[in-house]
CSV table of C-alpha atoms and ligand atoms in Angstrom, one decimal:
chain,number,residue,atom,x,y,z
A,28,MET,CA,-23.1,2.8,-21.7
A,29,ARG,CA,-19.7,1.7,-22.5
A,30,ILE,CA,-17.6,2.1,-19.3
A,31,GLY,CA,-13.7,1.7,-18.8
A,32,ILE,CA,-12.7,0.6,-15.3
A,33,THR,CA,-9.1,0.9,-14.0
A,34,CYS,CA,-8.3,-0.6,-10.5
A,35,TYR,CA,-5.4,-2.3,-8.6
A,36,PRO,CA,-6.4,-6.0,-9.7
A,37,THR,CA,-4.6,-7.5,-6.7
A,38,TYR,CA,-6.4,-8.7,-3.5
A,39,GLY,CA,-7.5,-5.3,-1.7
A,40,GLY,CA,-10.9,-3.6,-1.2
A,41,SER,CA,-10.7,-1.1,-4.0
A,42,GLY,CA,-10.1,-3.8,-6.4
A,43,VAL,CA,-13.1,-5.9,-5.2
A,44,VAL,CA,-15.4,-2.9,-5.5
A,45,ALA,CA,-14.3,-2.1,-8.9
A,46,THR,CA,-14.7,-5.6,-10.1
A,47,GLU,CA,-18.0,-6.3,-8.4
A,48,LEU,CA,-19.3,-2.9,-9.8
A,49,GLY,CA,-18.0,-3.9,-13.4
A,50,ILE,CA,-19.7,-7.3,-13.1
A,51,GLU,CA,-23.1,-5.8,-12.0
A,52,LEU,CA,-22.9,-3.1,-14.5
A,53,ALA,CA,-22.5,-5.6,-17.3
A,54,ALA,CA,-25.2,-7.6,-15.9
A,55,ALA,CA,-27.3,-4.5,-16.3
A,56,GLY,CA,-26.6,-4.5,-19.8
A,57,HIS,CA,-23.7,-2.1,-19.9
A,58,GLU,CA,-20.4,-2.8,-21.8
A,59,VAL,CA,-17.5,-2.7,-19.3
A,60,HIS,CA,-14.0,-2.6,-20.4
A,61,PHE,CA,-11.3,-3.4,-17.5
A,62,ILE,CA,-7.8,-1.7,-18.3
A,63,SER,CA,-5.0,-2.7,-15.6
A,64,TYR,CA,-1.7,-4.6,-15.6
A,65,SER,CA,-3.2,-7.9,-14.8
A,66,GLN,CA,-6.7,-9.4,-14.7
A,67,PRO,CA,-8.5,-8.4,-11.6
A,68,PHE,CA,-8.6,-11.3,-9.3
A,69,ARG,CA,-12.2,-11.8,-8.9
A,70,LEU,CA,-12.9,-11.4,-12.7
A,71,ASN,CA,-12.5,-15.2,-13.3
A,72,GLY,CA,-14.1,-16.7,-16.2
A,73,ARG,CA,-16.0,-15.1,-19.0
A,74,ASN,CA,-18.7,-12.7,-18.3
A,75,ASP,CA,-20.7,-11.4,-21.0
A,76,GLY,CA,-20.3,-7.7,-21.7
A,77,ILE,CA,-16.8,-7.7,-19.9
A,78,PHE,CA,-13.7,-7.0,-21.7
A,79,TYR,CA,-10.2,-7.0,-20.3
A,80,HIS,CA,-7.2,-4.9,-21.6
A,81,GLU,CA,-3.8,-5.6,-20.2
A,82,VAL,CA,-1.4,-2.8,-19.8
A,83,PRO,CA,1.8,-3.6,-21.1
A,84,VAL,CA,4.9,-2.0,-19.3
A,85,SER,CA,8.1,-2.2,-21.0
A,86,ASN,CA,11.2,-2.2,-18.7
A,87,TYR,CA,13.9,-0.5,-20.7
A,88,PRO,CA,17.2,-0.8,-18.7
A,89,LEU,CA,17.2,3.2,-18.3
A,90,PHE,CA,14.3,3.0,-16.3
A,91,GLU,CA,15.0,2.4,-12.7
A,92,PHE,CA,11.4,2.8,-12.2
A,93,PRO,CA,9.2,1.8,-15.2
A,94,PRO,CA,6.6,4.3,-15.7
A,95,TYR,CA,3.3,2.2,-15.3
A,96,ASP,CA,1.2,5.5,-15.1
A,97,LEU,CA,2.3,6.7,-18.6
A,98,ALA,CA,1.7,3.0,-20.1
A,99,LEU,CA,-1.7,3.1,-18.4
A,100,ALA,CA,-2.6,6.6,-19.8
A,101,SER,CA,-1.7,5.4,-23.3
A,102,ARG,CA,-3.8,2.2,-23.1
A,103,MET,CA,-6.8,4.0,-21.6
A,104,ALA,CA,-6.7,6.5,-24.5
A,105,GLU,CA,-6.4,3.6,-27.1
A,106,VAL,CA,-9.2,1.4,-25.5
A,107,ALA,CA,-11.4,4.3,-25.0
A,108,GLU,CA,-11.1,5.3,-28.8
A,109,TYR,CA,-11.3,1.8,-30.4
A,110,ASN,CA,-14.3,0.9,-28.2
A,111,GLU,CA,-16.0,4.3,-28.1
A,112,LEU,CA,-16.0,4.4,-24.4
A,113,ASP,CA,-18.4,7.0,-22.7
A,114,LEU,CA,-16.4,7.4,-19.6
A,115,LEU,CA,-13.5,6.1,-17.4
A,116,HIS,CA,-14.1,5.2,-13.9
A,117,VAL,CA,-10.8,4.8,-11.9
A,118,HIS,CA,-10.6,3.4,-8.5
A,119,TYR,CA,-8.0,4.6,-6.1
A,120,ALA,CA,-6.5,8.0,-6.8
A,121,ILE,CA,-2.9,7.1,-7.1
A,122,PRO,CA,-1.8,7.1,-10.0
A,123,HIS,CA,-5.1,6.2,-11.7
A,124,SER,CA,-6.7,9.7,-11.8
A,125,VAL,CA,-3.5,11.0,-13.1
A,126,SER,CA,-3.3,8.5,-15.9
A,127,ALA,CA,-6.9,9.1,-16.6
A,128,LEU,CA,-6.4,13.0,-16.8
A,129,LEU,CA,-3.7,12.4,-19.3
A,130,ALA,CA,-5.9,10.0,-21.4
A,131,ARG,CA,-8.7,12.7,-21.5
A,132,GLN,CA,-6.1,15.4,-22.7
A,133,MET,CA,-4.7,13.0,-25.5
A,134,LEU,CA,-8.1,12.3,-26.8
A,135,ALA,CA,-9.4,16.0,-26.4
A,136,SER,CA,-6.4,17.0,-28.6
A,137,ARG,CA,-8.1,14.9,-31.4
A,138,GLY,CA,-11.6,16.3,-30.7
A,139,ARG,CA,-12.8,13.2,-28.6
A,140,ARG,CA,-14.4,13.5,-25.2
A,141,LEU,CA,-13.5,11.0,-22.4
A,142,PRO,CA,-14.7,12.2,-19.1
A,143,PHE,CA,-13.5,10.3,-15.9
A,144,VAL,CA,-14.8,9.6,-12.4
A,145,THR,CA,-12.4,9.0,-9.6
A,146,THR,CA,-13.6,7.0,-6.7
A,147,LEU,CA,-11.5,7.7,-3.5
A,148,HIS,CA,-11.3,4.3,-1.5
A,149,GLY,CA,-9.0,4.9,1.7
A,150,THR,CA,-5.2,4.8,1.8
A,151,ASP,CA,-5.2,6.9,-1.4
A,152,ILE,CA,-6.2,9.7,0.8
A,153,THR,CA,-5.4,8.8,4.5
A,154,LEU,CA,-2.0,7.5,3.8
A,155,VAL,CA,-0.2,7.1,0.6
A,156,GLY,CA,-1.9,10.4,-0.8
A,157,LEU,CA,-0.5,12.6,1.9
A,158,ASP,CA,2.9,11.7,1.2
A,159,ARG,CA,4.5,15.0,0.1
A,160,SER,CA,5.8,13.3,-3.1
A,161,TYR,CA,2.2,12.4,-4.2
A,162,LEU,CA,0.2,15.1,-2.5
A,163,PRO,CA,0.2,18.0,-5.2
A,164,ILE,CA,-0.5,15.8,-8.0
A,165,THR,CA,-3.2,13.6,-6.3
A,166,THR,CA,-4.9,16.9,-5.4
A,167,TYR,CA,-4.6,18.2,-8.8
A,168,ALA,CA,-6.0,15.0,-10.4
A,169,ILE,CA,-8.9,14.8,-7.8
A,170,GLN,CA,-9.8,18.4,-8.5
A,171,GLU,CA,-9.7,17.9,-12.4
A,172,SER,CA,-11.8,14.7,-12.3
A,173,ASP,CA,-15.3,15.0,-14.1
A,174,GLY,CA,-16.8,13.4,-11.2
A,175,VAL,CA,-15.4,12.2,-7.7
A,176,THR,CA,-17.0,9.7,-5.3
A,177,SER,CA,-15.9,8.6,-1.9
A,178,ILE,CA,-16.8,5.2,-0.1
A,179,SER,CA,-18.0,6.9,3.0
A,180,GLN,CA,-18.9,10.3,4.6
A,181,TYR,CA,-15.6,9.9,6.7
A,182,LEU,CA,-13.5,9.9,3.6
A,183,LYS,CA,-15.1,12.5,1.9
A,184,GLU,CA,-14.6,15.0,4.9
A,185,LYS,CA,-11.1,13.8,5.3
A,186,THR,CA,-10.3,14.7,1.5
A,187,ILE,CA,-11.8,18.1,1.8
A,188,ALA,CA,-9.8,18.8,5.1
A,189,ASP,CA,-6.5,17.3,3.9
A,190,PHE,CA,-6.5,18.1,0.4
A,191,GLY,CA,-8.6,21.1,0.1
A,192,VAL,CA,-10.5,19.8,-2.8
A,193,THR,CA,-13.4,22.0,-3.6
A,194,ARG,CA,-14.8,19.9,-6.3
A,195,PRO,CA,-18.3,18.1,-5.0
A,196,ILE,CA,-17.7,14.7,-3.7
A,197,GLN,CA,-20.5,12.1,-3.9
A,198,VAL,CA,-20.7,9.4,-1.2
A,199,ILE,CA,-21.6,6.0,-2.6
A,200,PRO,CA,-20.7,3.5,0.1
A,201,ASN,CA,-19.1,0.0,-0.4
A,202,PHE,CA,-21.8,-2.5,-1.4
A,203,VAL,CA,-22.1,-6.4,-1.3
A,204,ASN,CA,-24.2,-8.6,-3.7
A,205,CYS,CA,-26.6,-10.1,-1.0
A,206,ASP,CA,-27.5,-13.3,-3.3
A,207,ILE,CA,-23.7,-14.1,-3.4
A,208,TYR,CA,-22.8,-13.2,0.2
A,209,MET,CA,-25.5,-14.8,2.2
A,210,PRO,CA,-25.9,-17.2,5.1
A,211,ILE,CA,-26.2,-21.0,4.6
A,212,LYS,CA,-29.9,-21.4,5.2
A,213,ASP,CA,-29.9,-25.1,5.8
A,214,GLU,CA,-28.3,-25.5,9.7
A,215,ALA,CA,-27.4,-29.4,9.0
A,216,VAL,CA,-25.4,-28.2,5.8
A,217,ARG,CA,-23.7,-25.3,7.7
A,218,ALA,CA,-23.0,-27.8,10.6
A,219,GLU,CA,-21.4,-30.3,8.3
A,220,ALA,CA,-19.4,-27.6,6.7
A,221,ARG,CA,-18.1,-26.3,10.0
A,222,ARG,CA,-17.0,-29.8,10.9
A,223,ARG,CA,-14.1,-29.2,8.5
A,224,LEU,CA,-12.7,-26.3,10.7
A,225,ALA,CA,-14.1,-27.1,14.3
A,226,LYS,CA,-15.3,-29.7,16.6
A,227,PRO,CA,-19.0,-29.6,17.4
A,228,GLY,CA,-19.6,-26.9,20.2
A,229,GLU,CA,-16.4,-24.8,19.2
A,230,ALA,CA,-16.9,-21.4,18.1
A,231,ILE,CA,-15.4,-20.2,14.7
A,232,LEU,CA,-14.0,-16.8,14.5
A,233,ILE,CA,-12.8,-15.3,11.1
A,234,HIS,CA,-10.5,-12.6,9.8
A,235,LEU,CA,-10.0,-11.4,6.2
A,236,SER,CA,-7.6,-8.8,5.1
A,237,ASN,CA,-4.4,-8.1,3.1
A,238,PHE,CA,-2.2,-8.7,6.4
A,239,ARG,CA,-0.9,-4.9,5.9
A,240,PRO,CA,0.2,-3.2,9.4
A,241,VAL,CA,-3.1,-1.1,9.1
A,242,LYS,CA,-5.0,-4.3,9.6
A,243,ARG,CA,-3.4,-5.2,13.1
A,244,VAL,CA,-3.5,-8.9,12.2
A,245,VAL,CA,-1.4,-9.5,15.4
A,246,ASP,CA,-4.2,-8.1,17.4
A,247,VAL,CA,-6.3,-10.9,16.0
A,248,VAL,CA,-4.3,-13.4,17.4
A,249,LYS,CA,-4.0,-11.6,20.8
A,250,VAL,CA,-7.9,-11.3,21.1
A,251,PHE,CA,-8.2,-15.0,20.0
A,252,ALA,CA,-5.8,-16.1,22.7
A,253,ARG,CA,-7.7,-14.5,25.5
A,254,VAL,CA,-11.0,-15.9,23.9
A,255,LEU,CA,-9.5,-19.2,24.2
A,256,ARG,CA,-9.1,-19.0,28.0
A,257,GLU,CA,-12.8,-19.1,28.4
A,258,ILE,CA,-14.4,-20.7,25.1
A,259,PRO,CA,-13.1,-23.6,23.0
A,260,ALA,CA,-12.8,-22.1,19.5
A,261,GLN,CA,-11.1,-22.0,16.2
A,262,LEU,CA,-9.8,-19.0,14.2
A,263,VAL,CA,-9.8,-18.9,10.3
A,264,LEU,CA,-7.3,-16.4,8.7
A,265,VAL,CA,-8.1,-15.6,5.2
A,266,GLY,CA,-5.4,-13.5,3.2
A,267,ASP,CA,-1.8,-12.8,3.1
A,268,GLY,CA,0.5,-10.0,3.4
A,269,PRO,CA,3.5,-8.4,5.3
A,270,ASP,CA,2.4,-9.2,8.9
A,271,ARG,CA,1.5,-12.8,8.2
A,272,SER,CA,4.8,-14.1,9.7
A,273,ALA,CA,4.5,-11.9,12.7
A,274,ALA,CA,1.0,-13.3,13.4
A,275,GLU,CA,2.4,-16.9,12.6
A,276,TRP,CA,5.3,-16.3,14.9
A,277,LEU,CA,2.7,-15.1,18.0
A,278,ALA,CA,0.5,-18.1,17.3
A,279,HIS,CA,3.4,-20.4,18.0
A,280,ASP,CA,4.8,-18.5,20.7
A,281,LEU,CA,1.5,-18.5,22.5
A,282,ARG,CA,1.3,-22.2,21.5
A,283,ILE,CA,-2.3,-21.8,20.1
A,284,HIS,CA,-1.3,-22.5,16.3
A,285,ASP,CA,-3.0,-25.7,16.2
A,286,ARG,CA,-6.2,-23.8,16.6
A,287,ILE,CA,-5.5,-21.3,13.9
A,288,HIS,CA,-6.2,-22.0,10.3
A,289,PHE,CA,-3.9,-19.7,8.1
A,290,LEU,CA,-5.8,-20.4,4.7
A,291,GLY,CA,-3.9,-17.8,2.7
A,292,LYS,CA,-5.3,-15.9,-0.3
A,293,GLN,CA,-8.9,-17.6,-1.2
A,294,ASP,CA,-11.1,-16.6,-4.1
A,295,ARG,CA,-14.6,-17.9,-2.7
A,296,VAL,CA,-14.6,-16.1,0.6
A,297,ASN,CA,-18.4,-16.1,0.3
A,298,GLU,CA,-18.2,-19.9,0.9
A,299,LEU,CA,-16.1,-19.5,4.2
A,300,ILE,CA,-17.3,-16.6,6.0
A,301,PRO,CA,-20.9,-18.1,6.7
A,302,LEU,CA,-19.2,-20.8,8.6
A,303,ALA,CA,-18.1,-18.4,11.2
A,304,ASP,CA,-19.9,-17.2,14.4
A,305,LEU,CA,-18.0,-13.9,14.4
A,306,MET,CA,-15.7,-11.7,12.4
A,307,LEU,CA,-12.7,-9.8,13.8
A,308,MET,CA,-11.6,-6.3,12.0
A,309,PRO,CA,-9.4,-4.6,14.6
A,310,SER,CA,-8.0,-2.2,12.0
A,311,GLU,CA,-6.0,0.9,12.9
A,312,LEU,CA,-8.0,2.7,10.3
A,313,GLU,CA,-10.7,1.7,7.8
A,314,SER,CA,-12.3,4.3,5.5
A,315,PHE,CA,-15.3,1.8,5.3
A,316,GLY,CA,-14.4,-1.9,6.0
A,317,LEU,CA,-15.7,-3.9,3.1
A,318,ALA,CA,-14.6,-7.2,4.7
A,319,ALA,CA,-17.0,-6.3,7.6
A,320,LEU,CA,-19.9,-5.8,5.3
A,321,GLU,CA,-19.4,-9.1,3.4
A,322,ALA,CA,-19.4,-10.8,6.8
A,323,MET,CA,-22.5,-9.0,8.0
A,324,ALA,CA,-24.4,-10.0,4.5
A,325,CYS,CA,-23.5,-13.7,5.7
A,326,LYS,CA,-25.0,-12.9,9.0
A,327,VAL,CA,-21.5,-12.9,10.7
A,328,PRO,CA,-21.3,-9.9,13.1
A,329,PRO,CA,-18.2,-8.0,13.0
A,330,ILE,CA,-16.0,-7.2,16.0
A,331,ALA,CA,-14.2,-4.2,15.0
A,332,THR,CA,-12.4,-0.7,15.9
A,333,ARG,CA,-14.3,2.5,16.0
A,334,VAL,CA,-12.2,4.3,13.4
A,335,GLY,CA,-12.9,6.2,10.1
A,336,GLY,CA,-15.9,5.3,8.3
A,337,VAL,CA,-16.6,2.0,10.3
A,338,PRO,CA,-19.4,3.6,12.3
A,339,GLU,CA,-21.3,4.4,9.2
A,340,LEU,CA,-21.5,0.6,8.7
A,341,ILE,CA,-21.7,-0.9,12.3
A,342,ASP,CA,-24.3,0.0,14.8
A,343,ASP,CA,-22.4,-0.8,17.9
A,344,GLY,CA,-24.2,-3.3,20.1
A,345,VAL,CA,-26.9,-3.8,17.3
A,346,SER,CA,-25.2,-5.2,14.2
A,347,GLY,CA,-21.6,-5.7,15.7
A,348,LEU,CA,-19.4,-4.3,18.4
A,349,LEU,CA,-17.0,-1.5,18.3
A,350,TYR,CA,-13.9,-0.8,20.6
A,351,PRO,CA,-11.0,1.4,20.7
A,352,VAL,CA,-8.1,0.6,18.5
A,353,GLY,CA,-5.6,-1.9,20.3
A,354,ASP,CA,-8.1,-2.8,23.1
A,355,VAL,CA,-7.5,-6.4,22.8
A,356,ASP,CA,-8.9,-7.2,26.3
A,357,ALA,CA,-12.3,-5.5,25.7
A,358,MET,CA,-12.6,-7.1,22.2
A,359,ALA,CA,-12.2,-10.6,23.9
A,360,SER,CA,-14.5,-10.0,26.6
A,361,GLY,CA,-17.1,-8.6,24.3
A,362,ILE,CA,-16.7,-11.8,22.0
A,363,VAL,CA,-16.9,-14.3,25.1
A,364,SER,CA,-20.0,-12.6,26.5
A,365,LEU,CA,-21.6,-12.7,23.0
A,366,LEU,CA,-20.7,-16.3,22.3
A,367,LYS,CA,-22.1,-17.2,25.8
A,368,ASP,CA,-25.4,-15.4,25.2
A,369,ARG,CA,-26.6,-17.2,22.1
A,370,ASP,CA,-30.1,-15.4,21.9
A,371,ARG,CA,-28.2,-12.2,21.8
A,372,LEU,CA,-25.9,-13.3,19.2
A,373,GLU,CA,-28.8,-14.5,17.1
A,374,VAL,CA,-30.5,-10.9,17.3
A,375,MET,CA,-27.2,-9.5,16.3
A,376,ARG,CA,-26.8,-11.9,13.4
A,377,ASP,CA,-30.3,-11.0,12.0
A,378,ALA,CA,-29.4,-7.2,12.5
A,379,ALA,CA,-26.4,-7.5,10.5
A,380,ARG,CA,-27.6,-9.3,7.8
A,381,LYS,CA,-30.7,-6.9,7.7
A,382,THR,CA,-28.2,-4.0,7.5
A,383,ALA,CA,-26.3,-5.3,4.4
A,384,ARG,CA,-29.5,-6.1,2.7
A,385,THR,CA,-31.5,-2.9,3.3
A,386,ARG,CA,-28.6,-0.3,3.3
A,387,PHE,CA,-25.7,-1.8,1.5
A,388,CYS,CA,-27.0,-4.2,-1.1
A,389,SER,CA,-25.4,-3.9,-4.7
A,390,THR,CA,-29.1,-3.5,-6.0
A,391,LEU,CA,-29.1,0.0,-4.1
A,392,MET,CA,-25.4,1.2,-5.0
A,393,VAL,CA,-25.0,0.2,-8.6
A,394,PRO,CA,-27.9,2.3,-9.7
A,395,GLN,CA,-26.4,5.2,-7.8
A,396,TYR,CA,-23.4,4.8,-9.8
A,397,VAL,CA,-25.2,4.7,-13.0
A,398,SER,CA,-27.2,8.0,-12.3
A,399,TYR,CA,-23.9,9.5,-11.3
A,400,TYR,CA,-22.3,8.5,-14.6
A,401,GLU,CA,-25.2,10.0,-16.4
A,402,SER,CA,-25.1,13.2,-14.4
A,403,VAL,CA,-21.3,13.7,-15.4
A,404,LEU,CA,-21.9,12.8,-18.9
A,405,ASN,CA,-24.8,15.4,-19.1
A,406,ARG,CA,-22.6,18.2,-17.8
A,407,THR,CA,-19.4,17.5,-19.5
B,521,LIG,O1,-6.3,-0.1,2.4
B,521,LIG,C1,-6.3,-1.0,2.1
B,521,LIG,O2,-6.1,-2.1,3.0
B,521,LIG,C2,-7.0,-1.6,0.9
B,521,LIG,C3,-7.9,-0.4,0.4
B,521,LIG,C4,-7.9,-0.7,-1.0
B,521,LIG,O3,-8.1,0.4,-1.6
B,521,LIG,O4,-7.6,-1.7,-1.7
B,521,LIG,O5,-8.9,-0.7,1.1
B,521,LIG,C5,-9.6,0.5,1.1
B,521,LIG,O6,-10.9,0.5,0.3
B,521,LIG,C6,-11.8,-0.4,0.7
B,521,LIG,C7,-13.0,-0.5,-0.5
B,521,LIG,O7,-13.4,0.7,-0.7
B,521,LIG,C8,-12.6,-0.2,2.1
B,521,LIG,O8,-13.5,-0.9,2.4
B,521,LIG,C9,-11.4,0.0,3.1
B,521,LIG,O9,-12.0,0.4,4.3
B,521,LIG,C10,-10.2,0.7,2.6
B,521,LIG,N1,-9.1,0.7,3.6
B,521,LIG,C11,-8.7,1.5,4.5
B,521,LIG,O10,-9.1,2.5,4.7
B,521,LIG,C12,-7.5,1.0,5.3
């Protein structure tokens, strides 16, 4: 198949899923064309079967807001025509599904077919999409999509309830490549790598996100401060965004900044995650929680909040621990008791990896996308 993929190319779960999907599809012999305003961040290097098409957005002085969605629609139609794409797959409904709808209409007027699949990821439904200025057009574009997938059952139900979408929605959960996200098998190698972050005997906690308010990064620092009262530890914070300075300020105010590593945006998180003992994801809301899945694949159990689609991924007390949003005391005491009970931690580490491998591995999900594409092509 020849597949066009559009996503946000910046750091964020939907862009990660779209890029990893494109890489896996190309590895399976499909031709993949990314269409976006810049190259997706995980698409570094030249992969066979992958092409990247930049969307130029001209900024005429009359435009207070350059119309990216129109430029994207034009480029989608061009790329589809020149490369004879079979379909488009857009990740994150706003504005990608609207642009895809326009591209489909442009080509239809010339007798060419371009079906498109929209994958709903999270805030396109739970936050931004609900804004009155976007709600009607987002609903329309989802409804008009030739296929709609969502990354969790929770998100599917939310879309039906809040948007009144009647088109069938197929749940295809987030996935991870378990050969890239994996534990470091050699304990001596792992111990040596951990020494760059922590002294022997210290625990390592990790958090990865785009530091948006929904991720509650300040809670990560609060939990860590409580853990430190009982256990020597280091905290590794990967990512950057609006709440980074609030987290840095709190770290200094609590005088624990010398134990917190603000690493900023990192490309090879699969090399960092396996060094940690536990991962923290105290989000206000997660439609799935891809960062937690990546951690689980590396045998790092997540300490997370019981929100959105997270319980579809984490079995509380088995492959991780779940708490109410904002309950930093409970999260800290859960972490402390787990770190003090190494046998229980080891069982949980195995369960986390097993969940990733047996339920959310790319080898299971990518074929689901391929057969979904085939079903869309057969009925359009
Ligand atoms: O909302 C974000 O923080 C980023 C967002 C995205 O679209 O980039 O993440 C969403 O998509 C991820 C991949 O499908 C999910 O794993 C995240 O749970 C989801 N985020 C939220 O629902 C807040």
